[in-house]
Amino acid sequence: MSMNYSGTAVMEAPKKEEDLSRVLKPIHLWSLAVGLVISGNYFGWSYGFAEGGVMGLALALIPVTIFYVTFILSYSELATAIPHAGGPSAYARRAMGKFGGYLNGISCLIEFVFAPPAIALAVGGYVHALLPMIDPMVATVAA
């Protein structure tokens, strides 16, 4: 029992124990990883290869590999330490407070708003390169 603002006793609902359930199967995780690799590596790295060549891309690969490995290890550690469905926003909220979590959420939102059109443009360009009779904008909208 607890008291409300007017001083009357209020019966509280029993606390529900929270737990996480596994809803993603290995095939789902695999498809997410493949999608990230395709959109990040093939569409992003092709411009770097054109500008830097083989050696430039090889040199850029060193710090990027370090960044990805530390990101994966940090994210895995955070996921086990803070089992929350909010992902990066939950981790930022725990570390930097509500405003830090909000800024992280806005950053993720901006990424999710701009990444799909960029990927669709790349897909449209690839379709047009393979089938020149198809307009790249039509392929982009279809993607």
PDB file of C-alpha atoms in Angstrom:
ATOM      1  CA  MET A   1       0.000   0.000   0.000  1.00  0.00           C
ATOM      2  CA  SER A   2       1.075   3.552  -0.660  1.00  0.00           C
ATOM      3  CA  MET A   3      -0.453   6.982  -0.208  1.00  0.00           C
ATOM      4  CA  ASN A   4      -1.537   9.215  -3.065  1.00  0.00           C
ATOM      5  CA  TYR A   5      -1.402  13.031  -3.044  1.00  0.00           C
ATOM      6  CA  SER A   6      -4.651  13.387  -1.125  1.00  0.00           C
ATOM      7  CA  GLY A   7      -3.427  11.054   1.625  1.00  0.00           C
ATOM      8  CA  THR A   8      -5.678   8.090   0.888  1.00  0.00           C
ATOM      9  CA  ALA A   9      -4.252   4.606   0.688  1.00  0.00           C
ATOM     10  CA  VAL A  10      -3.853   3.157  -2.776  1.00  0.00           C
ATOM     11  CA  MET A  11      -3.367  -0.516  -3.573  1.00  0.00           C
ATOM     12  CA  GLU A  12      -0.335  -1.052  -5.825  1.00  0.00           C
ATOM     13  CA  ALA A  13      -0.245  -3.620  -8.589  1.00  0.00           C
ATOM     14  CA  PRO A  14       2.288  -6.375  -7.997  1.00  0.00           C
ATOM     15  CA  LYS A  15       5.640  -5.751  -9.670  1.00  0.00           C
ATOM     16  CA  LYS A  16       6.037  -7.741 -12.869  1.00  0.00           C
ATOM     17  CA  GLU A  17       9.414  -9.366 -13.279  1.00  0.00           C
ATOM     18  CA  GLU A  18      11.013  -8.375 -16.561  1.00  0.00           C
ATOM     19  CA  ASP A  19      12.932 -10.797 -18.668  1.00  0.00           C
ATOM     20  CA  LEU A  20      14.263 -10.949 -22.191  1.00  0.00           C
ATOM     21  CA  SER A  21      13.079 -13.530 -24.650  1.00  0.00           C
ATOM     22  CA  ARG A  22      14.872 -14.715 -27.748  1.00  0.00           C
ATOM     23  CA  VAL A  23      12.890 -13.768 -30.815  1.00  0.00           C
ATOM     24  CA  LEU A  24      15.676 -13.574 -33.382  1.00  0.00           C
ATOM     25  CA  LYS A  25      16.869 -16.815 -34.861  1.00  0.00           C
ATOM     26  CA  PRO A  26      20.385 -17.293 -36.296  1.00  0.00           C
ATOM     27  CA  ILE A  27      19.042 -16.689 -39.817  1.00  0.00           C
ATOM     28  CA  HIS A  28      17.715 -13.266 -38.724  1.00  0.00           C
ATOM     29  CA  LEU A  29      21.066 -12.267 -37.220  1.00  0.00           C
ATOM     30  CA  TRP A  30      22.849 -13.487 -40.341  1.00  0.00           C
ATOM     31  CA  SER A  31      20.585 -11.449 -42.628  1.00  0.00           C
ATOM     32  CA  LEU A  32      21.076  -8.318 -40.504  1.00  0.00           C
ATOM     33  CA  ALA A  33      24.855  -8.747 -40.654  1.00  0.00           C
ATOM     34  CA  VAL A  34      24.833  -9.348 -44.411  1.00  0.00           C
ATOM     35  CA  GLY A  35      22.694  -6.250 -44.930  1.00  0.00           C
ATOM     36  CA  LEU A  36      25.083  -4.138 -42.869  1.00  0.00           C
ATOM     37  CA  VAL A  37      28.129  -5.461 -44.705  1.00  0.00           C
ATOM     38  CA  ILE A  38      26.613  -4.971 -48.144  1.00  0.00           C
ATOM     39  CA  SER A  39      25.400  -1.451 -47.457  1.00  0.00           C
ATOM     40  CA  GLY A  40      28.547  -0.381 -45.627  1.00  0.00           C
ATOM     41  CA  ASN A  41      31.330  -2.177 -47.425  1.00  0.00           C
ATOM     42  CA  TYR A  42      30.301  -2.464 -51.042  1.00  0.00           C
ATOM     43  CA  PHE A  43      28.482   0.828 -51.448  1.00  0.00           C
ATOM     44  CA  GLY A  44      30.811   2.891 -49.281  1.00  0.00           C
ATOM     45  CA  TRP A  45      34.174   1.310 -50.012  1.00  0.00           C
ATOM     46  CA  SER A  46      33.853   1.416 -53.785  1.00  0.00           C
ATOM     47  CA  TYR A  47      34.326   5.201 -53.713  1.00  0.00           C
ATOM     48  CA  GLY A  48      37.414   4.831 -51.529  1.00  0.00           C
ATOM     49  CA  PHE A  49      38.846   2.258 -53.882  1.00  0.00           C
ATOM     50  CA  ALA A  50      38.350   4.584 -56.852  1.00  0.00           C
ATOM     51  CA  GLU A  51      40.104   7.468 -55.070  1.00  0.00           C
ATOM     52  CA  GLY A  52      42.841   5.693 -53.102  1.00  0.00           C
ATOM     53  CA  GLY A  53      43.567   2.600 -55.132  1.00  0.00           C
ATOM     54  CA  VAL A  54      44.632  -0.725 -53.689  1.00  0.00           C
ATOM     55  CA  MET A  55      47.242   0.622 -51.245  1.00  0.00           C
ATOM     56  CA  GLY A  56      45.081   3.533 -50.094  1.00  0.00           C
ATOM     57  CA  LEU A  57      42.222   1.178 -49.357  1.00  0.00           C
ATOM     58  CA  ALA A  58      44.564  -1.283 -47.636  1.00  0.00           C
ATOM     59  CA  LEU A  59      45.902   1.478 -45.383  1.00  0.00           C
ATOM     60  CA  ALA A  60      42.390   2.689 -44.596  1.00  0.00           C
ATOM     61  CA  LEU A  61      41.413  -0.869 -43.731  1.00  0.00           C
ATOM     62  CA  ILE A  62      43.761  -0.938 -40.711  1.00  0.00           C
ATOM     63  CA  PRO A  63      42.070   1.731 -38.567  1.00  0.00           C
ATOM     64  CA  VAL A  64      38.610   0.690 -39.766  1.00  0.00           C
ATOM     65  CA  THR A  65      39.291  -2.882 -38.678  1.00  0.00           C
ATOM     66  CA  ILE A  66      40.412  -1.641 -35.263  1.00  0.00           C
ATOM     67  CA  PHE A  67      37.272   0.513 -34.988  1.00  0.00           C
ATOM     68  CA  TYR A  68      34.953  -2.360 -35.973  1.00  0.00           C
ATOM     69  CA  VAL A  69      36.586  -4.881 -33.629  1.00  0.00           C
ATOM     70  CA  THR A  70      36.464  -2.501 -30.658  1.00  0.00           C
ATOM     71  CA  PHE A  71      32.873  -1.554 -31.553  1.00  0.00           C
ATOM     72  CA  ILE A  72      31.783  -5.190 -31.703  1.00  0.00           C
ATOM     73  CA  LEU A  73      33.496  -6.080 -28.420  1.00  0.00           C
ATOM     74  CA  SER A  74      32.147  -2.975 -26.653  1.00  0.00           C
ATOM     75  CA  TYR A  75      28.631  -3.492 -27.973  1.00  0.00           C
ATOM     76  CA  SER A  76      28.676  -7.152 -26.936  1.00  0.00           C
ATOM     77  CA  GLU A  77      29.858  -6.217 -23.456  1.00  0.00           C
ATOM     78  CA  LEU A  78      27.189  -3.541 -23.103  1.00  0.00           C
ATOM     79  CA  ALA A  79      24.481  -5.888 -24.357  1.00  0.00           C
ATOM     80  CA  THR A  80      25.267  -8.390 -21.625  1.00  0.00           C
ATOM     81  CA  ALA A  81      25.799  -5.778 -18.899  1.00  0.00           C
ATOM     82  CA  ILE A  82      22.634  -3.797 -19.717  1.00  0.00           C
ATOM     83  CA  PRO A  83      20.081  -6.229 -21.201  1.00  0.00           C
ATOM     84  CA  HIS A  84      17.642  -3.656 -22.555  1.00  0.00           C
ATOM     85  CA  ALA A  85      15.766  -3.572 -25.846  1.00  0.00           C
ATOM     86  CA  GLY A  86      16.676   0.105 -26.341  1.00  0.00           C
ATOM     87  CA  GLY A  87      20.143  -0.728 -27.653  1.00  0.00           C
ATOM     88  CA  PRO A  88      22.567   2.185 -28.005  1.00  0.00           C
ATOM     89  CA  SER A  89      20.051   4.690 -26.630  1.00  0.00           C
ATOM     90  CA  ALA A  90      19.692   2.661 -23.432  1.00  0.00           C
ATOM     91  CA  TYR A  91      23.463   2.507 -23.029  1.00  0.00           C
ATOM     92  CA  ALA A  92      23.852   6.247 -23.653  1.00  0.00           C
ATOM     93  CA  ARG A  93      21.002   7.017 -21.240  1.00  0.00           C
ATOM     94  CA  ARG A  94      22.691   4.935 -18.534  1.00  0.00           C
ATOM     95  CA  ALA A  95      26.079   6.611 -19.126  1.00  0.00           C
ATOM     96  CA  MET A  96      25.067  10.209 -19.903  1.00  0.00           C
ATOM     97  CA  GLY A  97      21.568  10.612 -18.504  1.00  0.00           C
ATOM     98  CA  LYS A  98      18.264  11.219 -20.242  1.00  0.00           C
ATOM     99  CA  PHE A  99      19.545  13.990 -22.511  1.00  0.00           C
ATOM    100  CA  GLY A 100      22.500  11.886 -23.689  1.00  0.00           C
ATOM    101  CA  GLY A 101      20.140   9.016 -24.455  1.00  0.00           C
ATOM    102  CA  TYR A 102      17.867  11.429 -26.319  1.00  0.00           C
ATOM    103  CA  LEU A 103      20.759  12.740 -28.435  1.00  0.00           C
ATOM    104  CA  ASN A 104      21.816   9.179 -29.202  1.00  0.00           C
ATOM    105  CA  GLY A 105      18.273   8.318 -30.246  1.00  0.00           C
ATOM    106  CA  ILE A 106      18.116  11.377 -32.515  1.00  0.00           C
ATOM    107  CA  SER A 107      21.473  10.384 -34.054  1.00  0.00           C
ATOM    108  CA  CYS A 108      20.169   6.883 -34.775  1.00  0.00           C
ATOM    109  CA  LEU A 109      16.999   8.375 -36.245  1.00  0.00           C
ATOM    110  CA  ILE A 110      19.020  10.610 -38.579  1.00  0.00           C
ATOM    111  CA  GLU A 111      21.075   7.603 -39.662  1.00  0.00           C
ATOM    112  CA  PHE A 112      17.948   5.554 -40.347  1.00  0.00           C
ATOM    113  CA  VAL A 113      16.384   8.409 -42.322  1.00  0.00           C
ATOM    114  CA  PHE A 114      19.369   8.980 -44.624  1.00  0.00           C
ATOM    115  CA  ALA A 115      20.866   5.481 -44.986  1.00  0.00           C
ATOM    116  CA  PRO A 116      18.002   3.770 -46.886  1.00  0.00           C
ATOM    117  CA  PRO A 117      17.823   6.413 -49.646  1.00  0.00           C
ATOM    118  CA  ALA A 118      21.607   6.286 -50.048  1.00  0.00           C
ATOM    119  CA  ILE A 119      21.490   2.497 -50.344  1.00  0.00           C
ATOM    120  CA  ALA A 120      18.569   2.714 -52.771  1.00  0.00           C
ATOM    121  CA  LEU A 121      20.551   5.171 -54.932  1.00  0.00           C
ATOM    122  CA  ALA A 122      23.480   2.764 -55.008  1.00  0.00           C
ATOM    123  CA  VAL A 123      21.203  -0.149 -55.902  1.00  0.00           C
ATOM    124  CA  GLY A 124      19.626   1.954 -58.658  1.00  0.00           C
ATOM    125  CA  GLY A 125      23.084   2.761 -60.025  1.00  0.00           C
ATOM    126  CA  TYR A 126      24.084  -0.907 -59.996  1.00  0.00           C
ATOM    127  CA  VAL A 127      20.866  -1.981 -61.716  1.00  0.00           C
ATOM    128  CA  HIS A 128      21.401   0.694 -64.371  1.00  0.00           C
ATOM    129  CA  ALA A 129      25.011  -0.452 -64.875  1.00  0.00           C
ATOM    130  CA  LEU A 130      23.854  -4.042 -65.348  1.00  0.00           C
ATOM    131  CA  LEU A 131      20.754  -3.198 -67.403  1.00  0.00           C
ATOM    132  CA  PRO A 132      21.311   0.177 -69.139  1.00  0.00           C
ATOM    133  CA  MET A 133      17.759   0.251 -70.501  1.00  0.00           C
ATOM    134  CA  ILE A 134      16.421   0.746 -66.945  1.00  0.00           C
ATOM    135  CA  ASP A 135      16.453   4.334 -65.719  1.00  0.00           C
ATOM    136  CA  PRO A 136      18.515   4.643 -62.498  1.00  0.00           C
ATOM    137  CA  MET A 137      15.772   6.679 -60.770  1.00  0.00           C
ATOM    138  CA  VAL A 138      13.155   4.033 -61.558  1.00  0.00           C
ATOM    139  CA  ALA A 139      15.457   1.353 -60.122  1.00  0.00           C
ATOM    140  CA  THR A 140      16.131   3.564 -57.093  1.00  0.00           C
ATOM    141  CA  VAL A 141      12.431   4.054 -56.354  1.00  0.00           C
ATOM    142  CA  ALA A 142      11.811   0.330 -56.860  1.00  0.00           C
ATOM    143  CA  ALA A 143      14.638  -0.505 -54.450  1.00  0.00           C
TER     144      ALA A 143
END
